[in-house]
Short mmCIF file of C-alpha atoms in Angstrom, two decimals:
data_model
loop_
_atom_site.label_atom_id
_atom_site.label_comp_id
_atom_site.label_asym_id
_atom_site.label_seq_id
_atom_site.Cartn_x
_atom_site.Cartn_y
_atom_site.Cartn_z
CA MET A 1 11.32 13.93 6.67
CA LYS A 2 11.63 17.73 7.61
CA GLY A 3 8.72 19.67 6.78
CA VAL A 4 6.52 16.95 4.85
CA ARG A 5 3.15 18.19 4.95
CA LEU A 6 0.97 15.53 6.69
CA LEU A 7 -3.00 15.22 6.46
CA VAL A 8 -4.31 13.99 10.11
CA ILE A 9 -8.37 13.13 9.48
CA ASP A 10 -9.74 12.05 13.55
CA ASP A 11 -12.92 13.37 14.75
CA GLU A 12 -11.15 11.80 18.31
CA ARG A 13 -9.70 15.15 19.91
CA ALA A 14 -7.20 13.59 21.94
CA VAL A 15 -5.94 11.41 19.18
CA LEU A 16 -5.19 14.59 17.10
CA ARG A 17 -3.68 16.64 20.26
CA ALA A 18 -1.11 13.55 20.61
CA LEU A 19 -0.25 12.93 16.46
CA VAL A 20 -0.10 16.39 16.34
CA THR A 21 2.43 16.86 19.64
CA GLY A 22 4.38 14.16 18.36
CA LEU A 23 4.42 14.12 14.11
CA ARG A 24 5.65 18.60 14.52
CA ALA A 25 7.68 17.39 17.15
CA ARG A 26 9.30 15.21 14.47
CA GLY A 27 9.84 17.84 11.88
CA TYR A 28 6.26 17.31 10.19
CA SER A 29 3.75 19.38 9.15
CA VAL A 30 0.62 18.92 10.06
CA THR A 31 -2.32 19.97 9.37
CA THR A 32 -6.23 18.30 10.48
CA ALA A 33 -9.63 17.61 9.89
CA SER A 34 -12.20 16.33 11.73
CA SER A 35 -14.38 14.65 9.66
CA GLY A 36 -14.71 12.95 6.18
CA GLY A 37 -15.92 16.28 4.56
CA GLU A 38 -13.61 18.52 5.86
CA GLY A 39 -10.79 16.35 5.43
CA LEU A 40 -12.33 15.95 1.57
CA GLY A 41 -11.90 19.73 0.71
CA MET A 42 -8.41 20.62 2.62
CA VAL A 43 -7.01 16.68 0.30
CA ALA A 44 -8.70 18.71 -2.85
CA MET A 45 -6.79 22.62 -1.60
CA ASP A 46 -3.46 21.83 0.25
CA GLY A 47 -2.87 18.74 -1.57
CA PRO A 48 -0.79 17.05 1.21
CA GLU A 49 2.48 15.07 0.83
CA VAL A 50 0.80 11.52 3.42
CA ILE A 51 -2.58 11.13 4.68
CA ILE A 52 -3.40 9.95 8.00
CA LEU A 53 -6.59 8.25 8.37
CA ASP A 54 -9.19 7.27 10.88
CA LEU A 55 -12.11 4.42 9.08
CA GLY A 56 -14.71 5.53 11.97
CA LEU A 57 -15.52 9.70 11.22
CA PRO A 58 -19.12 11.30 12.06
CA ASP A 59 -19.90 12.14 8.69
CA ILE A 60 -18.16 9.57 5.97
CA ASP A 61 -17.22 6.67 7.02
CA GLY A 62 -13.11 6.11 6.27
CA VAL A 63 -13.32 3.56 3.49
CA GLU A 64 -15.50 6.25 1.51
CA VAL A 65 -13.31 8.71 1.61
CA CYS A 66 -10.34 6.85 0.78
CA ARG A 67 -12.56 5.50 -2.03
CA ARG A 68 -13.31 9.40 -3.39
CA ILE A 69 -9.42 10.23 -2.29
CA ARG A 70 -8.13 7.47 -5.58
CA GLU A 71 -10.60 8.80 -7.37
CA TRP A 72 -8.62 12.08 -9.21
CA THR A 73 -4.94 11.36 -6.08
CA GLU A 74 -2.35 8.91 -6.04
CA THR A 75 -0.81 10.18 -2.09
CA PRO A 76 -0.12 8.13 0.26
CA ILE A 77 -3.24 7.14 2.65
CA VAL A 78 -2.38 6.00 6.12
CA VAL A 79 -5.28 4.96 7.86
CA LEU A 80 -5.64 4.44 11.84
CA SER A 81 -8.36 2.52 12.96
CA ALA A 82 -9.72 0.76 16.45
CA ASP A 83 -11.56 -1.29 14.68
CA GLY A 84 -9.07 -4.00 13.37
CA ALA A 85 -11.67 -6.16 11.15
CA GLU A 86 -9.58 -8.22 8.65
CA GLY A 87 -13.07 -7.58 6.78
CA ARG A 88 -11.91 -3.49 7.47
CA LYS A 89 -9.10 -3.98 6.66
CA VAL A 90 -9.30 -5.29 3.14
CA GLU A 91 -11.91 -2.74 2.73
CA ALA A 92 -9.60 0.23 2.56
CA LEU A 93 -7.16 -1.53 1.03
CA ASP A 94 -9.51 -2.51 -1.82
CA GLN A 95 -10.73 1.01 -1.77
CA GLY A 96 -6.72 2.52 -2.29
CA ALA A 97 -5.22 2.38 1.16
CA ASP A 98 -1.55 1.91 1.30
CA ASP A 99 -1.33 1.07 4.76
CA PHE A 100 -3.30 0.02 7.66
CA ILE A 101 -1.99 0.56 11.29
CA THR A 102 -4.85 -0.28 14.32
CA LYS A 103 -4.42 1.76 17.03
CA PRO A 104 -3.47 1.38 19.80
CA PHE A 105 0.07 2.28 18.03
CA SER A 106 3.10 3.61 19.04
CA MET A 107 4.30 6.97 17.59
CA ALA A 108 7.61 5.18 16.54
CA GLU A 109 6.02 2.61 14.38
CA LEU A 110 4.37 5.19 12.58
CA GLU A 111 6.55 7.40 11.96
CA ALA A 112 7.72 4.37 10.45
CA ARG A 113 4.81 3.12 7.99
CA LEU A 114 5.54 6.99 6.91
CA ARG A 115 9.27 6.86 5.88
CA VAL A 116 8.05 3.67 4.13
CA ALA A 117 5.03 5.65 2.59
CA LEU A 118 7.35 8.79 1.10
CA ARG A 119 9.92 6.68 -0.12
CA HIS A 120 7.80 4.55 -2.02
CA ARG A 121 5.64 7.39 -3.32
CA ALA A 122 8.54 9.26 -4.62
CA ARG A 123 10.04 5.76 -6.29
CA CYS A 124 6.02 5.78 -8.24
CA THR A 125 6.18 9.29 -9.35
CA ALA A 126 10.33 8.50 -10.54
CA GLU A 127 8.98 5.32 -12.14
CA THR A 128 5.82 6.63 -13.74
CA ASP A 129 7.40 6.46 -17.66
CA SER A 130 9.31 4.32 -17.41
CA SER A 131 9.98 0.59 -18.26
CA VAL A 132 12.00 -0.69 -15.90
CA LEU A 133 10.67 -1.04 -12.39
CA THR A 134 13.26 -1.40 -9.53
CA VAL A 135 11.90 -2.44 -5.89
CA GLY A 136 15.11 -4.21 -3.97
CA PRO A 137 16.85 -6.19 -6.35
CA LEU A 138 14.38 -6.92 -7.73
CA SER A 139 14.69 -5.20 -11.93
CA ILE A 140 11.53 -5.93 -13.79
CA ASP A 141 12.08 -4.57 -17.44
CA LEU A 142 7.69 -4.17 -18.58
CA ALA A 143 8.24 -4.11 -22.59
CA GLY A 144 10.79 -7.20 -22.41
CA ARG A 145 8.76 -8.79 -19.83
CA SER A 146 11.64 -10.19 -18.41
CA VAL A 147 13.43 -10.36 -14.35
CA THR A 148 16.19 -10.49 -12.65
CA VAL A 149 17.27 -10.81 -9.12
CA ARG A 150 20.39 -9.50 -7.86
CA GLY A 151 21.39 -9.54 -12.15
CA ARG A 152 20.47 -12.78 -12.37
CA GLU A 153 18.13 -13.10 -14.92
CA VAL A 154 15.20 -15.78 -14.44
CA SER A 155 12.42 -17.52 -16.08
CA LEU A 156 8.44 -16.67 -15.44
CA THR A 157 5.80 -18.06 -16.62
CA ARG A 158 3.58 -15.26 -18.36
CA THR A 159 0.87 -15.51 -15.69
CA GLU A 160 3.73 -15.22 -12.81
CA PHE A 161 5.02 -12.51 -14.67
CA ASP A 162 2.01 -10.52 -14.68
CA LEU A 163 1.55 -10.59 -10.91
CA LEU A 164 4.33 -9.50 -9.78
CA ALA A 165 4.30 -6.77 -12.79
CA PHE A 166 1.20 -5.74 -11.02
CA LEU A 167 3.32 -5.75 -7.67
CA ALA A 168 6.34 -4.27 -8.53
CA ARG A 169 4.41 -0.92 -9.91
CA HIS A 170 2.76 -0.71 -6.23
CA PRO A 171 6.12 -1.21 -3.95
CA GLY A 172 5.27 -1.55 -0.40
CA ARG A 173 2.13 -1.22 -0.42
CA VAL A 174 -0.12 -4.29 0.31
CA ILE A 175 -2.75 -5.75 -2.48
CA THR A 176 -5.28 -7.41 -1.45
CA HIS A 177 -7.15 -11.23 -3.35
CA ARG A 178 -9.36 -9.10 -4.52
CA MET A 179 -7.47 -6.87 -6.55
CA LEU A 180 -4.38 -8.41 -7.35
CA LEU A 181 -7.10 -11.66 -9.42
CA GLU A 182 -9.08 -8.80 -10.97
CA ALA A 183 -6.03 -7.52 -12.56
CA VAL A 184 -4.51 -10.33 -13.50
CA TRP A 185 -7.19 -12.69 -14.48
CA GLY A 186 -9.86 -10.69 -14.38
CA PRO A 187 -13.24 -9.91 -12.96
CA GLU A 188 -14.81 -12.96 -13.57
CA TYR A 189 -12.77 -15.08 -11.34
CA VAL A 190 -12.70 -12.48 -7.79
CA THR A 191 -13.53 -14.74 -5.97
CA GLU A 192 -10.84 -17.72 -6.34
CA SER A 193 -8.09 -16.52 -3.66
CA GLN A 194 -6.10 -20.01 -4.32
CA TYR A 195 -5.00 -18.77 -7.34
CA VAL A 196 -2.94 -15.85 -5.32
CA ARG A 197 -1.47 -18.20 -2.84
CA VAL A 198 -0.12 -20.90 -6.12
CA TYR A 199 1.17 -18.34 -7.41
CA ALA A 200 3.17 -16.45 -5.09
CA ASN A 201 4.93 -19.50 -3.81
CA HIS A 202 6.03 -20.15 -7.43
CA LEU A 203 6.82 -16.78 -7.38
CA ARG A 204 8.74 -16.92 -3.86
CA LYS A 205 10.75 -20.21 -4.91
CA LYS A 206 12.67 -18.38 -7.75
CA ILE A 207 12.67 -14.78 -6.88
CA GLU A 208 14.07 -15.45 -2.78
CA GLU A 209 17.26 -16.26 -1.19
CA ASP A 210 15.27 -18.58 1.43
CA PRO A 211 11.34 -19.08 0.14
CA GLY A 212 10.76 -20.74 3.75
CA ARG A 213 11.43 -17.08 4.61
CA PRO A 214 10.67 -13.76 2.47
CA SER A 215 12.00 -10.50 2.08
CA ILE A 216 10.69 -9.46 -0.76
CA LEU A 217 7.08 -10.86 -1.60
CA LEU A 218 5.58 -10.43 2.02
CA THR A 219 2.11 -12.44 2.88
CA SER A 220 0.03 -10.29 5.27
CA PRO A 221 -2.56 -12.92 6.74
CA GLY A 222 -5.69 -13.02 5.20
CA VAL A 223 -5.95 -10.19 3.52
CA GLY A 224 -3.14 -10.21 -0.11
CA TYR A 225 -0.03 -9.09 -0.41
CA GLN A 226 3.31 -6.19 -0.76
CA LEU A 227 6.17 -6.42 -2.68
CA VAL A 228 9.18 -4.55 -0.88
CA ASP A 229 12.56 -3.45 -0.56
CA PRO A 230 14.21 -5.50 1.60
CA ASP A 231 16.84 -2.71 2.36
#
């Protein structure tokens, strides 16, 4: 990850110093912004490869910053926040954040999340024009509406396929119940979170080696689901 360009948007000087020191020591190129407005300008001008975003900014709420960034770029956003409330996490993810880390955090955890964000960004870029999505042992043929797991074809219902395909378009990213319901079932179903739970359980029985201990389709309790490469 040497030379990867990161932008850190945070108004806490001590946090900025710690992040800049720790990340530069690990080979990252780091720039910083101490407000939402400054951060938005730097995203537009500098085109960072990953954004690390605090939610408690002095001028613009971090969730709103996330929403504005998503209006023109799919650059990965890793949220850092002292507010670990489930509602705030859901808000940030609904507005396009890729991951959420609660302060205090370790540099090792942050770097691991950055590596995942960068891998998934590269994969999504490579597959933008592809009709076949691959996530770990899963291969999803969008045109043929077929799915194989470790080379074995599995039979999915229309809704199961649509749910899996939407998750596969955002590998590694936690997708909230609301986002899944709106994409798969429609806006009128955004409060019916039990639909997602039921179909996620159906999918696990078909794609996981051990549905009771899933390694591909993971749950973020109270928030949503993510599709990951178990390796």
